[in-house]
Amino acid sequence: MKNLLTIAGSDSSGGAGIQADLKTFAAHGTFGMSVITAVTAQNTCGVTKVQNIDCDVVQAQIEAVFDDIQVDAVKIGMVSQPEIIRTIAACLRKYQPRFIVVDPVMISKSGYPLLAPEACSTLISELLPLATLVTPNLPEAEAISGMKAEQKADMLPVAEKILALGAKAVLVKGGHLDDTADDLLYDGREEYWFAGERINTKNTHGTGCTLSSSLAANLALGMTLPEAVAASKKYVTEAIRYSLSIGSGCGPTHHFVDLYRKAGILE
């Protein structure tokens, strides 16, 4: 069994953050572990409070895992402060896991800022050079690249700019496009386009966390980058198709839809 580590924030409502990551790891038949960078008070309607974890505690969590357990891939999500980012980067340079997927979480679906403005440049300089794959949506890609990222035609130039910042590959997610939901994977040599199906539902809480965790799991399981993206997009699409109407806001995706289907308990 492959062992997957998520370094991210906690979502008290269970739909995003480390809770979504651990569910996704389990759904892929891998063993999930976690390093909590922040505790958020949130539900399907939004985030109301964030408490960042002290850097020495973040470091201790990372060391506790790596000093005892083989880590086959790491997914990085919410890392809101420059000091936390530098701590994580130093640890990853020390332990050098084979795969690192960086989901540059900046703003919650409800609009709450999850990355301090002064931390964006630190994320770019410290984490992108370590990333096997970085997975920005269009607003995040725009913030990282400093370039316009509004249309499909913008996606390749933006991907090229992000790749030049140090990442080995970039997946620019097109969920914010008006007419399609296509994603672009670019590794500096080839561009791979993945058609996206737009499902009519408001229940998309945690989709970015879920996709990046699925990508980390699939890479650890031996897939190539294009294979991992194709499989992960299929997984997330089904999770959205059978999303859960929990709460009064944007509900979560159904991380275990395949298992529920096989067990004959899919509602």
mmCIF file of C-alpha atoms in Angstrom:
data_model
loop_
_atom_site.group_PDB
_atom_site.id
_atom_site.type_symbol
_atom_site.label_atom_id
_atom_site.label_comp_id
_atom_site.label_asym_id
_atom_site.label_seq_id
_atom_site.Cartn_x
_atom_site.Cartn_y
_atom_site.Cartn_z
ATOM 1 C CA MET A 1 0.000 0.000 0.000
ATOM 2 C CA LYS A 2 1.239 3.480 -0.844
ATOM 3 C CA ASN A 3 1.451 6.083 1.918
ATOM 4 C CA LEU A 4 0.223 9.602 1.127
ATOM 5 C CA LEU A 5 0.787 12.753 3.175
ATOM 6 C CA THR A 6 -1.360 15.868 3.027
ATOM 7 C CA ILE A 7 0.023 19.138 4.372
ATOM 8 C CA ALA A 8 -2.970 21.448 4.559
ATOM 9 C CA GLY A 9 -5.631 23.131 6.652
ATOM 10 C CA SER A 10 -8.477 21.468 8.501
ATOM 11 C CA ASP A 11 -12.085 22.006 7.383
ATOM 12 C CA SER A 12 -14.482 21.569 10.301
ATOM 13 C CA SER A 13 -17.350 20.719 7.934
ATOM 14 C CA GLY A 14 -15.399 17.865 6.343
ATOM 15 C CA GLY A 15 -15.762 18.823 2.695
ATOM 16 C CA ALA A 16 -12.358 20.320 1.928
ATOM 17 C CA GLY A 17 -8.845 20.507 3.367
ATOM 18 C CA ILE A 18 -7.259 17.538 5.077
ATOM 19 C CA GLN A 19 -10.633 15.869 5.568
ATOM 20 C CA ALA A 20 -11.231 15.791 1.807
ATOM 21 C CA ASP A 21 -7.631 14.740 1.222
ATOM 22 C CA LEU A 22 -7.790 11.783 3.600
ATOM 23 C CA LYS A 23 -11.089 10.617 2.123
ATOM 24 C CA THR A 24 -9.611 10.851 -1.355
ATOM 25 C CA PHE A 25 -6.496 8.914 -0.363
ATOM 26 C CA ALA A 26 -8.672 6.170 1.124
ATOM 27 C CA ALA A 27 -10.879 6.059 -1.973
ATOM 28 C CA HIS A 28 -7.731 5.375 -4.035
ATOM 29 C CA GLY A 29 -6.648 2.478 -1.847
ATOM 30 C CA THR A 30 -3.776 4.369 -0.232
ATOM 31 C CA PHE A 31 -2.958 5.132 3.392
ATOM 32 C CA GLY A 32 -3.459 8.780 4.314
ATOM 33 C CA MET A 33 -1.490 10.862 6.821
ATOM 34 C CA SER A 34 -1.766 14.543 7.642
ATOM 35 C CA VAL A 35 0.150 17.614 8.759
ATOM 36 C CA ILE A 36 -2.228 20.368 9.836
ATOM 37 C CA THR A 37 -1.113 23.889 8.947
ATOM 38 C CA ALA A 38 -4.251 25.720 10.083
ATOM 39 C CA VAL A 39 -7.572 25.078 11.768
ATOM 40 C CA THR A 40 -10.496 26.728 10.022
ATOM 41 C CA ALA A 41 -14.016 27.254 11.287
ATOM 42 C CA GLN A 42 -16.110 26.727 8.186
ATOM 43 C CA ASN A 43 -19.205 25.095 6.814
ATOM 44 C CA THR A 44 -20.913 24.906 3.424
ATOM 45 C CA CYS A 45 -21.643 28.647 3.583
ATOM 46 C CA GLY A 46 -18.116 29.879 4.196
ATOM 47 C CA VAL A 47 -15.108 30.354 6.458
ATOM 48 C CA THR A 48 -15.553 32.362 9.641
ATOM 49 C CA LYS A 49 -12.250 31.941 11.474
ATOM 50 C CA VAL A 50 -8.699 30.696 10.846
ATOM 51 C CA GLN A 51 -6.066 29.756 13.412
ATOM 52 C CA ASN A 52 -2.625 29.069 11.920
ATOM 53 C CA ILE A 53 -0.509 26.388 13.560
ATOM 54 C CA ASP A 54 2.883 27.383 14.987
ATOM 55 C CA CYS A 55 5.794 26.628 12.680
ATOM 56 C CA ASP A 56 7.548 24.392 15.203
ATOM 57 C CA VAL A 57 4.415 22.261 15.462
ATOM 58 C CA VAL A 58 4.143 22.040 11.669
ATOM 59 C CA GLN A 59 7.789 20.971 11.512
ATOM 60 C CA ALA A 60 7.322 18.433 14.296
ATOM 61 C CA GLN A 61 4.360 16.871 12.491
ATOM 62 C CA ILE A 62 6.346 16.528 9.256
ATOM 63 C CA GLU A 63 9.350 15.044 11.034
ATOM 64 C CA ALA A 64 7.192 12.617 13.011
ATOM 65 C CA VAL A 65 5.787 11.175 9.786
ATOM 66 C CA PHE A 66 8.949 11.072 7.680
ATOM 67 C CA ASP A 67 11.190 9.762 10.466
ATOM 68 C CA ASP A 68 8.962 6.705 10.869
ATOM 69 C CA ILE A 69 6.998 6.026 7.676
ATOM 70 C CA GLN A 70 7.840 5.812 3.983
ATOM 71 C CA VAL A 71 6.052 8.703 2.247
ATOM 72 C CA ASP A 72 5.278 7.922 -1.395
ATOM 73 C CA ALA A 73 3.759 11.294 -2.304
ATOM 74 C CA VAL A 74 2.909 14.627 -0.693
ATOM 75 C CA LYS A 75 0.004 16.935 -1.426
ATOM 76 C CA ILE A 76 0.280 20.533 -0.203
ATOM 77 C CA GLY A 77 -2.860 22.604 0.224
ATOM 78 C CA MET A 78 -3.550 25.592 2.472
ATOM 79 C CA VAL A 79 -0.285 27.166 3.683
ATOM 80 C CA SER A 80 -1.232 30.706 4.558
ATOM 81 C CA GLN A 81 1.866 32.292 6.131
ATOM 82 C CA PRO A 82 5.411 32.851 4.762
ATOM 83 C CA GLU A 83 6.997 31.290 7.854
ATOM 84 C CA ILE A 84 4.911 28.125 7.499
ATOM 85 C CA ILE A 85 5.781 27.861 3.812
ATOM 86 C CA ARG A 86 9.513 28.201 4.513
ATOM 87 C CA THR A 87 9.270 25.563 7.247
ATOM 88 C CA ILE A 88 7.531 23.103 4.924
ATOM 89 C CA ALA A 89 9.972 23.740 2.092
ATOM 90 C CA ALA A 90 12.986 23.168 4.348
ATOM 91 C CA CYS A 91 11.551 19.872 5.545
ATOM 92 C CA LEU A 92 10.755 18.685 2.034
ATOM 93 C CA ARG A 93 14.233 19.564 0.835
ATOM 94 C CA LYS A 94 15.561 17.449 3.702
ATOM 95 C CA TYR A 95 13.368 14.387 3.094
ATOM 96 C CA GLN A 96 12.971 14.703 -0.704
ATOM 97 C CA PRO A 97 9.747 12.759 -1.354
ATOM 98 C CA ARG A 98 9.436 11.525 -4.934
ATOM 99 C CA PHE A 99 6.170 13.291 -5.758
ATOM 100 C CA ILE A 100 4.954 16.682 -4.506
ATOM 101 C CA VAL A 101 1.631 18.082 -5.739
ATOM 102 C CA VAL A 102 1.060 21.728 -4.821
ATOM 103 C CA ASP A 103 -2.492 23.072 -4.811
ATOM 104 C CA PRO A 104 -1.979 26.855 -4.392
ATOM 105 C CA VAL A 105 -5.029 27.524 -2.238
ATOM 106 C CA MET A 106 -5.594 31.278 -2.119
ATOM 107 C CA ILE A 107 -9.289 32.023 -1.659
ATOM 108 C CA SER A 108 -12.119 29.846 -0.370
ATOM 109 C CA LYS A 109 -15.148 29.220 -2.541
ATOM 110 C CA SER A 110 -17.033 31.762 -0.425
ATOM 111 C CA GLY A 111 -14.345 34.411 -0.982
ATOM 112 C CA TYR A 112 -12.427 34.172 2.304
ATOM 113 C CA PRO A 113 -8.672 34.779 1.791
ATOM 114 C CA LEU A 114 -6.690 31.661 2.765
ATOM 115 C CA LEU A 115 -3.248 32.870 1.652
ATOM 116 C CA ALA A 116 -1.824 36.040 3.151
ATOM 117 C CA PRO A 117 -0.897 38.550 0.405
ATOM 118 C CA GLU A 118 2.723 38.605 1.517
ATOM 119 C CA ALA A 119 2.861 34.789 1.336
ATOM 120 C CA CYS A 120 2.245 34.473 -2.409
ATOM 121 C CA SER A 121 5.805 35.342 -3.353
ATOM 122 C CA THR A 122 7.108 32.906 -0.708
ATOM 123 C CA LEU A 123 4.938 30.131 -2.114
ATOM 124 C CA ILE A 124 6.334 30.876 -5.579
ATOM 125 C CA SER A 125 9.975 30.963 -4.510
ATOM 126 C CA GLU A 126 9.915 28.129 -1.961
ATOM 127 C CA LEU A 127 7.341 25.557 -3.086
ATOM 128 C CA LEU A 128 7.078 25.796 -6.873
ATOM 129 C CA PRO A 129 10.690 24.658 -7.413
ATOM 130 C CA LEU A 130 9.895 21.538 -5.354
ATOM 131 C CA ALA A 131 6.644 20.712 -7.143
ATOM 132 C CA THR A 132 6.215 17.707 -9.360
ATOM 133 C CA LEU A 133 2.914 19.311 -10.318
ATOM 134 C CA VAL A 134 1.171 22.569 -9.382
ATOM 135 C CA THR A 135 -2.600 22.790 -9.866
ATOM 136 C CA PRO A 136 -3.877 26.400 -9.990
ATOM 137 C CA ASN A 137 -7.350 27.411 -11.079
ATOM 138 C CA LEU A 138 -7.527 30.470 -13.328
ATOM 139 C CA PRO A 139 -7.551 33.149 -10.583
ATOM 140 C CA GLU A 140 -4.653 31.395 -8.842
ATOM 141 C CA ALA A 141 -2.762 31.027 -12.126
ATOM 142 C CA GLU A 142 -3.242 34.742 -12.702
ATOM 143 C CA ALA A 143 -1.908 35.615 -9.248
ATOM 144 C CA ILE A 144 1.138 33.362 -9.627
ATOM 145 C CA SER A 145 2.048 34.356 -13.179
ATOM 146 C CA GLY A 146 1.080 38.019 -13.078
ATOM 147 C CA MET A 147 -0.628 37.470 -16.421
ATOM 148 C CA LYS A 148 -4.257 37.559 -17.525
ATOM 149 C CA ALA A 149 -5.941 34.160 -17.193
ATOM 150 C CA GLU A 150 -9.554 34.520 -18.234
ATOM 151 C CA GLN A 151 -9.936 32.620 -21.507
ATOM 152 C CA LYS A 152 -8.798 29.289 -22.879
ATOM 153 C CA ALA A 153 -6.296 31.077 -25.102
ATOM 154 C CA ASP A 154 -4.618 32.499 -21.984
ATOM 155 C CA MET A 155 -3.947 29.111 -20.420
ATOM 156 C CA LEU A 156 -0.834 27.995 -22.305
ATOM 157 C CA PRO A 157 1.084 31.306 -21.911
ATOM 158 C CA VAL A 158 0.226 31.291 -18.216
ATOM 159 C CA ALA A 159 1.329 27.654 -17.881
ATOM 160 C CA GLU A 160 4.631 28.486 -19.563
ATOM 161 C CA LYS A 161 5.220 31.343 -17.123
ATOM 162 C CA ILE A 162 4.430 29.181 -14.088
ATOM 163 C CA LEU A 163 6.706 26.430 -15.366
ATOM 164 C CA ALA A 164 9.505 28.985 -15.700
ATOM 165 C CA LEU A 165 9.117 29.702 -11.975
ATOM 166 C CA GLY A 166 10.406 26.215 -11.184
ATOM 167 C CA ALA A 167 7.590 23.668 -11.195
ATOM 168 C CA LYS A 168 8.205 20.494 -13.204
ATOM 169 C CA ALA A 169 4.649 20.546 -14.589
ATOM 170 C CA VAL A 170 1.502 22.618 -14.240
ATOM 171 C CA LEU A 171 -2.172 21.765 -14.530
ATOM 172 C CA VAL A 172 -4.154 24.945 -15.234
ATOM 173 C CA LYS A 173 -7.755 24.189 -14.308
ATOM 174 C CA GLY A 174 -10.445 25.683 -16.522
ATOM 175 C CA GLY A 175 -13.400 25.504 -14.179
ATOM 176 C CA HIS A 176 -13.754 29.302 -14.263
ATOM 177 C CA LEU A 177 -14.061 29.431 -18.069
ATOM 178 C CA ASP A 178 -17.396 30.635 -19.376
ATOM 179 C CA ASP A 179 -18.007 28.065 -22.097
ATOM 180 C CA THR A 180 -15.992 24.972 -21.127
ATOM 181 C CA ALA A 181 -14.294 23.396 -18.121
ATOM 182 C CA ASP A 182 -11.195 22.176 -19.964
ATOM 183 C CA ASP A 183 -7.879 21.734 -18.152
ATOM 184 C CA LEU A 184 -4.363 22.086 -19.544
ATOM 185 C CA LEU A 185 -1.406 19.972 -18.436
ATOM 186 C CA TYR A 186 1.944 21.366 -19.562
ATOM 187 C CA ASP A 187 5.369 19.907 -18.770
ATOM 188 C CA GLY A 188 7.555 22.165 -20.882
ATOM 189 C CA ARG A 189 7.565 19.748 -23.817
ATOM 190 C CA GLU A 190 3.989 18.696 -24.461
ATOM 191 C CA GLU A 191 0.606 20.276 -23.823
ATOM 192 C CA TYR A 192 -2.258 17.954 -22.959
ATOM 193 C CA TRP A 193 -5.842 19.165 -23.025
ATOM 194 C CA PHE A 194 -8.520 17.417 -20.976
ATOM 195 C CA ALA A 195 -12.143 18.143 -21.812
ATOM 196 C CA GLY A 196 -14.208 18.921 -18.747
ATOM 197 C CA GLU A 197 -17.899 18.190 -18.261
ATOM 198 C CA ARG A 198 -19.751 21.022 -16.537
ATOM 199 C CA ILE A 199 -22.278 19.543 -14.121
ATOM 200 C CA ASN A 200 -25.194 21.701 -13.028
ATOM 201 C CA THR A 201 -24.801 21.662 -9.239
ATOM 202 C CA LYS A 202 -23.779 24.082 -6.500
ATOM 203 C CA ASN A 203 -22.226 21.250 -4.495
ATOM 204 C CA THR A 204 -18.574 21.634 -5.445
ATOM 205 C CA HIS A 205 -17.032 22.323 -2.035
ATOM 206 C CA GLY A 206 -13.516 20.871 -1.879
ATOM 207 C CA THR A 207 -13.110 19.966 -5.549
ATOM 208 C CA GLY A 208 -9.626 21.503 -5.785
ATOM 209 C CA CYS A 209 -8.449 19.654 -2.679
ATOM 210 C CA THR A 210 -9.956 16.432 -3.962
ATOM 211 C CA LEU A 211 -8.393 16.715 -7.420
ATOM 212 C CA SER A 212 -4.888 17.453 -6.128
ATOM 213 C CA SER A 213 -5.088 14.603 -3.612
ATOM 214 C CA SER A 214 -6.268 12.232 -6.318
ATOM 215 C CA LEU A 215 -3.357 13.332 -8.493
ATOM 216 C CA ALA A 216 -0.855 12.659 -5.709
ATOM 217 C CA ALA A 217 -2.350 9.214 -5.109
ATOM 218 C CA ASN A 218 -2.368 8.284 -8.788
ATOM 219 C CA LEU A 219 1.245 9.393 -9.234
ATOM 220 C CA ALA A 220 2.273 7.313 -6.226
ATOM 221 C CA LEU A 221 0.393 4.370 -7.729
ATOM 222 C CA GLY A 222 2.610 4.538 -10.805
ATOM 223 C CA MET A 223 0.626 6.529 -13.342
ATOM 224 C CA THR A 224 2.286 8.985 -15.695
ATOM 225 C CA LEU A 225 1.256 12.637 -15.364
ATOM 226 C CA PRO A 226 -1.213 12.507 -18.303
ATOM 227 C CA GLU A 227 -2.660 9.222 -17.013
ATOM 228 C CA ALA A 228 -2.991 10.642 -13.500
ATOM 229 C CA VAL A 229 -4.769 13.769 -14.734
ATOM 230 C CA ALA A 230 -7.211 11.768 -16.853
ATOM 231 C CA ALA A 231 -8.002 9.372 -13.996
ATOM 232 C CA SER A 232 -8.277 12.135 -11.409
ATOM 233 C CA LYS A 233 -10.586 14.251 -13.566
ATOM 234 C CA LYS A 234 -12.824 11.214 -14.040
ATOM 235 C CA TYR A 235 -12.843 10.587 -10.285
ATOM 236 C CA VAL A 236 -13.692 14.203 -9.426
ATOM 237 C CA THR A 237 -16.360 14.416 -12.136
ATOM 238 C CA GLU A 238 -18.183 11.416 -10.659
ATOM 239 C CA ALA A 239 -17.739 12.814 -7.141
ATOM 240 C CA ILE A 240 -19.401 16.033 -8.313
ATOM 241 C CA ARG A 241 -22.119 14.211 -10.245
ATOM 242 C CA TYR A 242 -23.121 12.415 -7.033
ATOM 243 C CA SER A 243 -22.319 15.336 -4.723
ATOM 244 C CA LEU A 244 -24.007 15.583 -1.349
ATOM 245 C CA SER A 245 -26.680 18.165 -0.534
ATOM 246 C CA ILE A 246 -25.412 18.775 2.987
ATOM 247 C CA GLY A 247 -25.935 22.137 4.651
ATOM 248 C CA SER A 248 -27.494 25.255 3.182
ATOM 249 C CA GLY A 249 -24.555 26.367 1.026
ATOM 250 C CA CYS A 250 -22.204 24.577 -1.375
ATOM 251 C CA GLY A 251 -22.241 20.925 -0.375
ATOM 252 C CA PRO A 252 -19.284 18.543 -0.665
ATOM 253 C CA THR A 253 -18.422 16.085 -3.382
ATOM 254 C CA HIS A 254 -18.986 12.359 -2.818
ATOM 255 C CA HIS A 255 -15.490 10.979 -2.297
ATOM 256 C CA PHE A 256 -16.612 7.361 -1.994
ATOM 257 C CA VAL A 257 -19.105 7.191 -4.844
ATOM 258 C CA ASP A 258 -17.325 4.233 -6.487
ATOM 259 C CA LEU A 259 -17.230 2.261 -3.237
ATOM 260 C CA TYR A 260 -20.888 3.044 -2.520
ATOM 261 C CA ARG A 261 -21.803 1.933 -6.027
ATOM 262 C CA LYS A 262 -19.929 -1.356 -5.676
ATOM 263 C CA ALA A 263 -21.530 -1.938 -2.269
ATOM 264 C CA GLY A 264 -24.990 -1.303 -3.724
ATOM 265 C CA ILE A 265 -25.739 1.563 -1.329
ATOM 266 C CA LEU A 266 -25.510 4.508 -3.701
ATOM 267 C CA GLU A 267 -28.560 6.708 -3.224
#
